[in-house]
Coordinates of C-alpha atoms and ligand atoms in Angstrom, one line a residue:
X21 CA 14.4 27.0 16.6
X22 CA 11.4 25.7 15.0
X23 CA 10.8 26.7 11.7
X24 CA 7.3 27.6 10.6
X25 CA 6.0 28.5 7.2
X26 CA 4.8 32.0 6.3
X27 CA 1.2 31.3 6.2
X28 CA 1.4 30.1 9.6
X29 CA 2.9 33.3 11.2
X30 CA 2.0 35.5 9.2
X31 CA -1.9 35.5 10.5
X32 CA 0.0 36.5 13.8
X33 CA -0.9 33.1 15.3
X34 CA 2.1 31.3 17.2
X35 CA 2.3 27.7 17.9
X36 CA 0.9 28.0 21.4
X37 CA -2.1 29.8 20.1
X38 CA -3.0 26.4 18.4
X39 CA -5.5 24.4 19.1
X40 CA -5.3 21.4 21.2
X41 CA -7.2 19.1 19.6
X42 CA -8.5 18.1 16.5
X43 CA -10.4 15.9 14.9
X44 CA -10.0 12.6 13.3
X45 CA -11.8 9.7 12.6
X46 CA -11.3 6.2 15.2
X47 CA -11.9 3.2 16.0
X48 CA -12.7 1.7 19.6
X49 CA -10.5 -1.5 18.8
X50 CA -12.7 -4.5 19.6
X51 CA -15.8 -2.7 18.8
X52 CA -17.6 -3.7 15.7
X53 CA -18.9 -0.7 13.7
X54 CA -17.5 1.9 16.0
X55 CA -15.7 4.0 13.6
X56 CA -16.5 7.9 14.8
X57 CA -15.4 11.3 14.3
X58 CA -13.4 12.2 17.4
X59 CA -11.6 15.0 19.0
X60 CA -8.1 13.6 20.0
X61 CA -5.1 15.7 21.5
X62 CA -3.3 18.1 18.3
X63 CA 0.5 16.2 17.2
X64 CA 3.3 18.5 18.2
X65 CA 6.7 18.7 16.9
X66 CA 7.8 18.5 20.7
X67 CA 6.3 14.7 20.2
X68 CA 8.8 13.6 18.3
X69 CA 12.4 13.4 19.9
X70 CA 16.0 14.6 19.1
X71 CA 14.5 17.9 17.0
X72 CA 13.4 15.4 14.1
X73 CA 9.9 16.5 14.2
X74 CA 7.9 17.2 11.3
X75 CA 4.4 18.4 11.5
X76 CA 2.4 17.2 8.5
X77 CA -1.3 19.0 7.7
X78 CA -3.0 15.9 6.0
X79 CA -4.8 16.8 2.9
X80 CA -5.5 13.3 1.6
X81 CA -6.0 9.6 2.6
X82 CA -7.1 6.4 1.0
X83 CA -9.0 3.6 2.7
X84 CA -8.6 0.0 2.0
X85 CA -9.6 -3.5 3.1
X86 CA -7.5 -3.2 6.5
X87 CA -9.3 -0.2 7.2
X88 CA -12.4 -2.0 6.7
X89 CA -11.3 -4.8 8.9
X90 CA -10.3 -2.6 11.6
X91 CA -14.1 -1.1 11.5
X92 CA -15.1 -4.6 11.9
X93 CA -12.8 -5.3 15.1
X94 CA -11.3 -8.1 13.1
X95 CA -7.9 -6.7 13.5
X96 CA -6.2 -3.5 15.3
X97 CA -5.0 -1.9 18.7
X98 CA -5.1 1.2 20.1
X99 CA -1.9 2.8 21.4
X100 CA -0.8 2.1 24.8
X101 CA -3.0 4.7 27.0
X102 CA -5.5 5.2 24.0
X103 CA -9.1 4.2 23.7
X104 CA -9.3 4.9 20.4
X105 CA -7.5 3.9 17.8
X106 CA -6.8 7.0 14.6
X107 CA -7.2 4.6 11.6
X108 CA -6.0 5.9 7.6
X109 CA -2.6 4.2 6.9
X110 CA -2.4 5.6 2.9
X111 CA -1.3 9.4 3.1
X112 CA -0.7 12.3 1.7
X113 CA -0.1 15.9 3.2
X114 CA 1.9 19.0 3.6
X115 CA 4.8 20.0 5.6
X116 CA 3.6 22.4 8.4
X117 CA 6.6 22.4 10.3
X118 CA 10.1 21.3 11.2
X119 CA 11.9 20.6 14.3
X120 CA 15.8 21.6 14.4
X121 CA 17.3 19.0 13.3
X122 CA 15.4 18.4 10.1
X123 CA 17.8 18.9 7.2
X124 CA 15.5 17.3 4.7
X125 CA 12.6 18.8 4.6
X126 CA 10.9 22.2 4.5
X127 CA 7.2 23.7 4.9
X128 CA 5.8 23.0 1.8
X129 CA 7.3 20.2 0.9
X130 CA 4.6 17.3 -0.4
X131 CA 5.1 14.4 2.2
X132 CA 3.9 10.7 2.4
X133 CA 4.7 8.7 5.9
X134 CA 5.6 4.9 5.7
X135 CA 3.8 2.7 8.1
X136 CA 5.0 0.2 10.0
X137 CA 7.4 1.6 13.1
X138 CA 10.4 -0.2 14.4
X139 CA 10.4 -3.0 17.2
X140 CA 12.9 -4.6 18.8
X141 CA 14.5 -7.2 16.3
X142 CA 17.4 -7.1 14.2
X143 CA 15.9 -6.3 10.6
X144 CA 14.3 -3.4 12.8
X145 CA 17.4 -2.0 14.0
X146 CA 19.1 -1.9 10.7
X147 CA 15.9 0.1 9.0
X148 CA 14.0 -2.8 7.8
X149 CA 11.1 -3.0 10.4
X150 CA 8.9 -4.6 7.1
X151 CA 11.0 -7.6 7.6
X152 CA 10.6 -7.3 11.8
X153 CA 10.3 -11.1 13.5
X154 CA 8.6 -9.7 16.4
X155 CA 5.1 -10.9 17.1
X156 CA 3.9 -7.5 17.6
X157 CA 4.6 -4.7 15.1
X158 CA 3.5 -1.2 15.0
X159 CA 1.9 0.1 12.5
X160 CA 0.3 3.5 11.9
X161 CA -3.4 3.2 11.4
X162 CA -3.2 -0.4 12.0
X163 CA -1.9 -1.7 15.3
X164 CA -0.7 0.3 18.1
X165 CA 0.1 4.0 17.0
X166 CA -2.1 6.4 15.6
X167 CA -2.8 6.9 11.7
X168 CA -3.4 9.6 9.5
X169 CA -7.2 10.3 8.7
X170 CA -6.7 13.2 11.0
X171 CA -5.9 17.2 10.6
X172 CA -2.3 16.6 11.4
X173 CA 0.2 14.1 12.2
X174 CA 3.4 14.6 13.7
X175 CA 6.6 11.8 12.5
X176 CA 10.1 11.7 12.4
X177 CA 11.9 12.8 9.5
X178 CA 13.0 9.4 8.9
X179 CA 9.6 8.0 8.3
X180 CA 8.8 10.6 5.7
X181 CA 9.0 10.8 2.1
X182 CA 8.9 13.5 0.1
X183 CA 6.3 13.9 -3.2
X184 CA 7.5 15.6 -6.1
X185 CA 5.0 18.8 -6.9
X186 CA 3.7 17.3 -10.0
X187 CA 2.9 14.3 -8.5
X188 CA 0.5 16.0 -5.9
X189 CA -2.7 14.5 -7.3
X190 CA -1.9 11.2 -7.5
X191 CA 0.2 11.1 -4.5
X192 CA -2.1 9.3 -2.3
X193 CA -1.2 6.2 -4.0
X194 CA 2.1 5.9 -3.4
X195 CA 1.3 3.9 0.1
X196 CA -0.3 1.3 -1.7
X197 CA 2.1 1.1 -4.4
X198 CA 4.6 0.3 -2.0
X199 CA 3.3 -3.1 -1.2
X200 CA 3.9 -3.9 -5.1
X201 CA 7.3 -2.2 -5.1
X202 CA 8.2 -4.6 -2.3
X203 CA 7.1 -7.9 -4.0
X204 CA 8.2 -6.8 -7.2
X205 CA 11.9 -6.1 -6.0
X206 CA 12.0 -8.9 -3.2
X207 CA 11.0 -11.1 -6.7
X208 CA 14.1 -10.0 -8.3
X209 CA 16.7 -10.3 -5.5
X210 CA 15.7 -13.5 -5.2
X211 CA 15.8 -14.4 -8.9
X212 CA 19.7 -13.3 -8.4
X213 CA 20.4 -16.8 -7.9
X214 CA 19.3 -17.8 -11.3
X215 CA 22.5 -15.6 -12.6
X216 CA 20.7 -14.9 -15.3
X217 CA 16.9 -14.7 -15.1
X218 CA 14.9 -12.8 -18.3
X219 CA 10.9 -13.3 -17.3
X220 CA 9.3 -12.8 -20.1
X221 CA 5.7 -13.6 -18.9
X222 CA 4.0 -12.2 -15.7
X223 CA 0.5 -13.0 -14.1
X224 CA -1.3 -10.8 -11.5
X225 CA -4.0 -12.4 -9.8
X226 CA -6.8 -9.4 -8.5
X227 CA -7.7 -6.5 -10.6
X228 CA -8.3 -4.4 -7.2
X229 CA -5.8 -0.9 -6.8
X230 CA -3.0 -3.7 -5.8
X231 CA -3.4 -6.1 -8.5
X232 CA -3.9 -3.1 -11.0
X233 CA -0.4 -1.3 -9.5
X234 CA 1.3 -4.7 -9.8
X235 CA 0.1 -4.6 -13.5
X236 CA 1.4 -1.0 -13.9
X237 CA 4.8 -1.7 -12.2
X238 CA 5.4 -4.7 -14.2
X239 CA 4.4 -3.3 -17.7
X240 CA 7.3 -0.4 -16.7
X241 CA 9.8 -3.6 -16.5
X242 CA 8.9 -4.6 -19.9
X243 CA 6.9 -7.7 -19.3
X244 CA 4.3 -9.1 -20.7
X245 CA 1.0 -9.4 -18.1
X246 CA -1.7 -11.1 -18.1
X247 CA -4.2 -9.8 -15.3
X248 CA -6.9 -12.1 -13.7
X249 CA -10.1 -10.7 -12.5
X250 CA -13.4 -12.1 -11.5
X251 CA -15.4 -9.8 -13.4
X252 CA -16.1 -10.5 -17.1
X253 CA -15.0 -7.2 -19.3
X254 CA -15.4 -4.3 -20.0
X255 CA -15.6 -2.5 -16.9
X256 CA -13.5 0.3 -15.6
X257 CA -10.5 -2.2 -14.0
X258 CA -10.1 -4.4 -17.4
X259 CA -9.6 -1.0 -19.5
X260 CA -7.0 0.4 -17.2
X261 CA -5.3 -3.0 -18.1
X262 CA -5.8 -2.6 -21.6
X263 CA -4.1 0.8 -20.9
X264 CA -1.0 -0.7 -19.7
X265 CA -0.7 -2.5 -23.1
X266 CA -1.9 -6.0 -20.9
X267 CA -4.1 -8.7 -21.3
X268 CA -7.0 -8.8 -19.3
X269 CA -9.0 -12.2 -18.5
X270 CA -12.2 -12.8 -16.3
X271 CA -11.4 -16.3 -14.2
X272 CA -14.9 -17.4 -15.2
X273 CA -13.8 -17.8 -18.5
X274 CA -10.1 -18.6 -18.4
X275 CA -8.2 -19.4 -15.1
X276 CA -4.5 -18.7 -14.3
X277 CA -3.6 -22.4 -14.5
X278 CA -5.8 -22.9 -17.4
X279 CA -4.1 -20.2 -19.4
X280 CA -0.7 -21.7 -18.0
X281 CA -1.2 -25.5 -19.7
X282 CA -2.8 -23.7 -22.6
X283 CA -0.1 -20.8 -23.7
X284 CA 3.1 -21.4 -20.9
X285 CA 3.2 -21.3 -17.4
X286 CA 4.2 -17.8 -15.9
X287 CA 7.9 -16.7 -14.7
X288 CA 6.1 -14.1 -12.3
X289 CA 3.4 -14.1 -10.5
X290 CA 1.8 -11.6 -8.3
X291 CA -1.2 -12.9 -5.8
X292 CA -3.2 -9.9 -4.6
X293 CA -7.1 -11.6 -4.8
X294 CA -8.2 -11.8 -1.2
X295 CA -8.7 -15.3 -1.9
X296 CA -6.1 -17.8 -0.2
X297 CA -7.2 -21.2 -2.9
X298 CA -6.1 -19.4 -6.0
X299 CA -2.4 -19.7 -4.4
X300 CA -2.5 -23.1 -4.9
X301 CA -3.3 -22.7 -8.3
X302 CA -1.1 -20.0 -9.1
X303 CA 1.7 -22.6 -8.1
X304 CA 0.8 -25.0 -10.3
X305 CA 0.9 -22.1 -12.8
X306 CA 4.6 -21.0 -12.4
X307 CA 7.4 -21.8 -14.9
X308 CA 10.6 -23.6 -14.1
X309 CA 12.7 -21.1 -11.7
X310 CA 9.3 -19.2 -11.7
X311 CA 9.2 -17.0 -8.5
X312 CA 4.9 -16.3 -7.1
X313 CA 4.9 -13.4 -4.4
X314 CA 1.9 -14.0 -2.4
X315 CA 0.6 -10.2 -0.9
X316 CA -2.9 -11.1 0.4
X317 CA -3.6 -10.8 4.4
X318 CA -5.9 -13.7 4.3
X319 CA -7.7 -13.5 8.1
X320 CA -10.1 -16.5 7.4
X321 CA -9.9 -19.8 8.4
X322 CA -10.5 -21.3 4.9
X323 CA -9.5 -25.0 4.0
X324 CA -8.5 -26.6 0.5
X325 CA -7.5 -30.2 -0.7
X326 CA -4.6 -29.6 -3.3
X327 CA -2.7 -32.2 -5.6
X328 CA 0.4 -31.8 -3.1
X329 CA 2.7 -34.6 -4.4
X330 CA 2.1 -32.7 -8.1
X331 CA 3.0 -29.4 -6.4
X332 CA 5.4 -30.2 -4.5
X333 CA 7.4 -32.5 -7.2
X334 CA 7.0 -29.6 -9.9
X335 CA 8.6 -26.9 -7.6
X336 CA 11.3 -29.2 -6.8
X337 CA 12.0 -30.5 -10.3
X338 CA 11.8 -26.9 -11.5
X339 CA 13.6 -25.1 -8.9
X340 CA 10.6 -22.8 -8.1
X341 CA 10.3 -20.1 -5.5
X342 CA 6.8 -18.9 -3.3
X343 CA 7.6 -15.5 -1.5
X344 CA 5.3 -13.8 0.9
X345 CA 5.6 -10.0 1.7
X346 CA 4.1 -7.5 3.5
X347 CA 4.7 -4.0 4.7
X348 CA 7.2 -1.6 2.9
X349 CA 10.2 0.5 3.9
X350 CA 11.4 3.5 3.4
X351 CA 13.2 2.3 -0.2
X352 CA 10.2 1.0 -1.4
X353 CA 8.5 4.4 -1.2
X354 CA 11.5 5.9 -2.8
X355 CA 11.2 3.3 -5.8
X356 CA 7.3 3.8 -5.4
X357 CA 8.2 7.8 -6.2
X358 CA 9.7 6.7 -9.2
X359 CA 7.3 4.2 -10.7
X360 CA 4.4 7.0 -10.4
X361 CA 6.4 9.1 -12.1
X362 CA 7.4 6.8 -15.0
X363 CA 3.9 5.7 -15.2
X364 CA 2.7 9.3 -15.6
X365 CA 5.2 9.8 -18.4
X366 CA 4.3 6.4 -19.9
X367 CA 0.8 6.2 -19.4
X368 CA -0.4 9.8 -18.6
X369 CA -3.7 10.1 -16.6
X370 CA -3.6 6.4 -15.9
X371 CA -3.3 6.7 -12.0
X372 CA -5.4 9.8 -11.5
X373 CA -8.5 7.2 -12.9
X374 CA -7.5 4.5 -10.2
X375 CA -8.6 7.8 -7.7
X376 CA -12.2 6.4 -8.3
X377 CA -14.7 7.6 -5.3
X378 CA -13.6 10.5 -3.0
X379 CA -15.4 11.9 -0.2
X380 CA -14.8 15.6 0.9
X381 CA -13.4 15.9 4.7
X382 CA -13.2 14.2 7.7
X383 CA -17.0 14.4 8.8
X384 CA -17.7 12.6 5.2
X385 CA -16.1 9.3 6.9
X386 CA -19.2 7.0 7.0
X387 CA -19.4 7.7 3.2
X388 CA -15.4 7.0 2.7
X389 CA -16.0 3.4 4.5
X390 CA -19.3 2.5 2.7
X391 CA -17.4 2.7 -0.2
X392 CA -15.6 -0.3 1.1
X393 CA -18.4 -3.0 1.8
X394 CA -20.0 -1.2 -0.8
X395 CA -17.6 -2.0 -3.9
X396 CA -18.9 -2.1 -6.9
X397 CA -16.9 0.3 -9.4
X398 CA -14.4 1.4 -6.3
X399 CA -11.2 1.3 -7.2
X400 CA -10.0 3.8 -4.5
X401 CA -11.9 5.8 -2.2
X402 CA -10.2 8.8 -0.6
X403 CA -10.8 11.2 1.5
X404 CA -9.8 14.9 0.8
X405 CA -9.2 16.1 4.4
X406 CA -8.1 19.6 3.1
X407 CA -7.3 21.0 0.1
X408 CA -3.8 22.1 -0.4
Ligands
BGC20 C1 -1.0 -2.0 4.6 C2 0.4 -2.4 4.9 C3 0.4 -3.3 6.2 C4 -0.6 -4.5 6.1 C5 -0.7 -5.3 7.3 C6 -1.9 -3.2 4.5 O1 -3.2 -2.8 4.3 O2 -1.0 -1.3 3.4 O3 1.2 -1.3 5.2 O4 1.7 -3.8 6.5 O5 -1.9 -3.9 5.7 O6 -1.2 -4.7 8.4
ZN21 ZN1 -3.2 -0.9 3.1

């Protein structure tokens, strides 16, 4: 039996009536510039085996700097027996439908999808395809399987997690708030070794959404953060900090490792610039049994002389710890939830003014990426596929 929701049957329409296409917005992998609004085949729940089907109507996605490289053919494939690739990997929708043996979920229900699928390696069989060691991972938007700036998108239950009601406007950000809620908690199960590890004193390096998230996540811990920018304030991103209750600082006027030797060196520090140099500073930065979680997909080919014998004798003397993560899984969504909901309690509004530039529906999509090369004052752009 598959279970549809009132609105759906109720205008007498049946499943078959459907459509069998829609539209989205894709890339021809390879092709510079080749974004386009396309008609591709409509998801179905039958797509998805074993009755755990869930159709999802999309009614908003975010863009980001993969997206942007995937325009630019710097990075993504299509799925096997696609020329296009569907690209949007930061969603948010609303549960269409629901195959048989989906006990979780109901039409209705507020959903955001996690993105990487499992290959074939062990931390992939046991649920943790963020921490795959295959060569090749899937991805959805990304590499290899279909994303989400579409009408619909059909997933298994499993890769879908549910939005509280009141969190519906902001809930487009959980997906990138996921990458923070990873770092953050790989940090701390690593810093179980110390036994006992208070930090006190946190650095985030990028006042973009991720560096601005990290911020937010870390001010709900307690700490005290310091945020690194290039821009001098005030501007939009330096007030949200101030919002938090942290510090803001422009890097043309005080650096991470300048404000290290001058106050004291950092016990956390979260990397999200873009810019692959700063790591080495940011090392040079951290406290004894200081742990830096590096979260930048750096695609250049950029080279640096560093003071290596000073680096490398500091971490060992001080027992320091460099972490690099990408990707999140199912429990970091489920923390994500969590977080966005503190934060609204904590710091009401805060999120909803990180939802900077959106475009309205699909056919809006060269707007949605100009917004990318385009940046100035984006924090996120989103597109508002439907309303809902
Ligand atoms: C996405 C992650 C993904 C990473 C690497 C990021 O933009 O948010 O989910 O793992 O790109 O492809
Ligand atoms: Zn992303």
């Amino acid at each position: 039996m598959i279970r549809t929701p009132a609105a759906a049957t109720g205008t007498g329409m049946t499943m078959n009536d459907r459509p069998r296409t829609m539209k989205a917005v894709a890339v021809h992998p390879g092709v510079p510039g080749s974004a386009h609004l396309a008609d591709v085949p409509r998801p179905e729940l039958a797509d998805i085996p074993g009755g755990r089907g869930v159709l999802v109507r999309v009614l908003r996605v975010g863009v980001d700097g993969t997206d942007r490289e995937i325009n630019a053919a710097e990075y993504g494939m299509a799925p096997p027996g696609s020329d296009v690739l569907v690209i949007g990997h930061e969603s948010f929708g609303v549960v269409e439908a629901v195959g048989p043996a989906v006990r979780e979920l109901v039409p209705g229900d507020y959903v955001v999808a996690t993105v990487r699928r499992p290959g074939h390696s062990l931390y992939d069989a046991i649920g943790t395809s963020d921490m795959t060691t295959d060569d090749t991972y899937y991805e959805r938007g990304i590499n290899l399987r279909h994303g989400f700036l579409a009408e619909y998108y059909a997933d298994d239950a499993d890769f879908l997690v549910k939005i509280p009601m009141r969190l519906r406007e902001v809930g487009v950000l959980l997906e990138p708030t996921t990458v923070v809620e990873k770092g953050i908690h790989q940090a701390f199960e690593i810093q179980r070794r110390l036994r006992v590890w208070r930090p006190r004193r946190a650095a985030v390096l990028g006042a973009g959404t991720i560096g601005l998230l990290a911020a937010m996540a870390l001010r709900l811990r307690g700490l005290e953060v310091t945020v690194f920018g290039l821009e001098r304030k005030p501007y939009l991103n330096s007030d949200l900090v101030e919002a938090l209750g942290a510090r803001y600082e422009s890097t043309r006027d005080l650096g991470v490792m300048a404000a290290a030797t001058a106050e004291a060196p950092f016990d956390l520090i979260f990397e999200a610039t873009g810019f692959s140099p700063i790591v080495f500073e940011a090392m040079q930065a951290l406290a004894k049994n200081g742990v830096l979680v590096l979260s930048s997909v750096t695609g250049g080919d950029r080279h640096v002389e560093v003071p290596a014998d000073r680096i490398n004798l500091d971490f060992v003397l001080g027992n320091k710890v460099m972490v690099g993560t990408v990707n999140a899984n199912r429990e970091y969504f489920e923390a994500g939830v969590k977080d966005l909901a503190q934060c609204e309690a904590q710091y009401p509004g805060w999120l909803a003014r990180l939802l900077t530039h959106p475009v309205a529906g699909l056919g809006a999509w060269a707007e949605l990426l100009q917004h990318l090369t385009n940046g100035r004052g984006v924090i996120k752009a989103y597109c508002r596929v439907a309303e809902g």
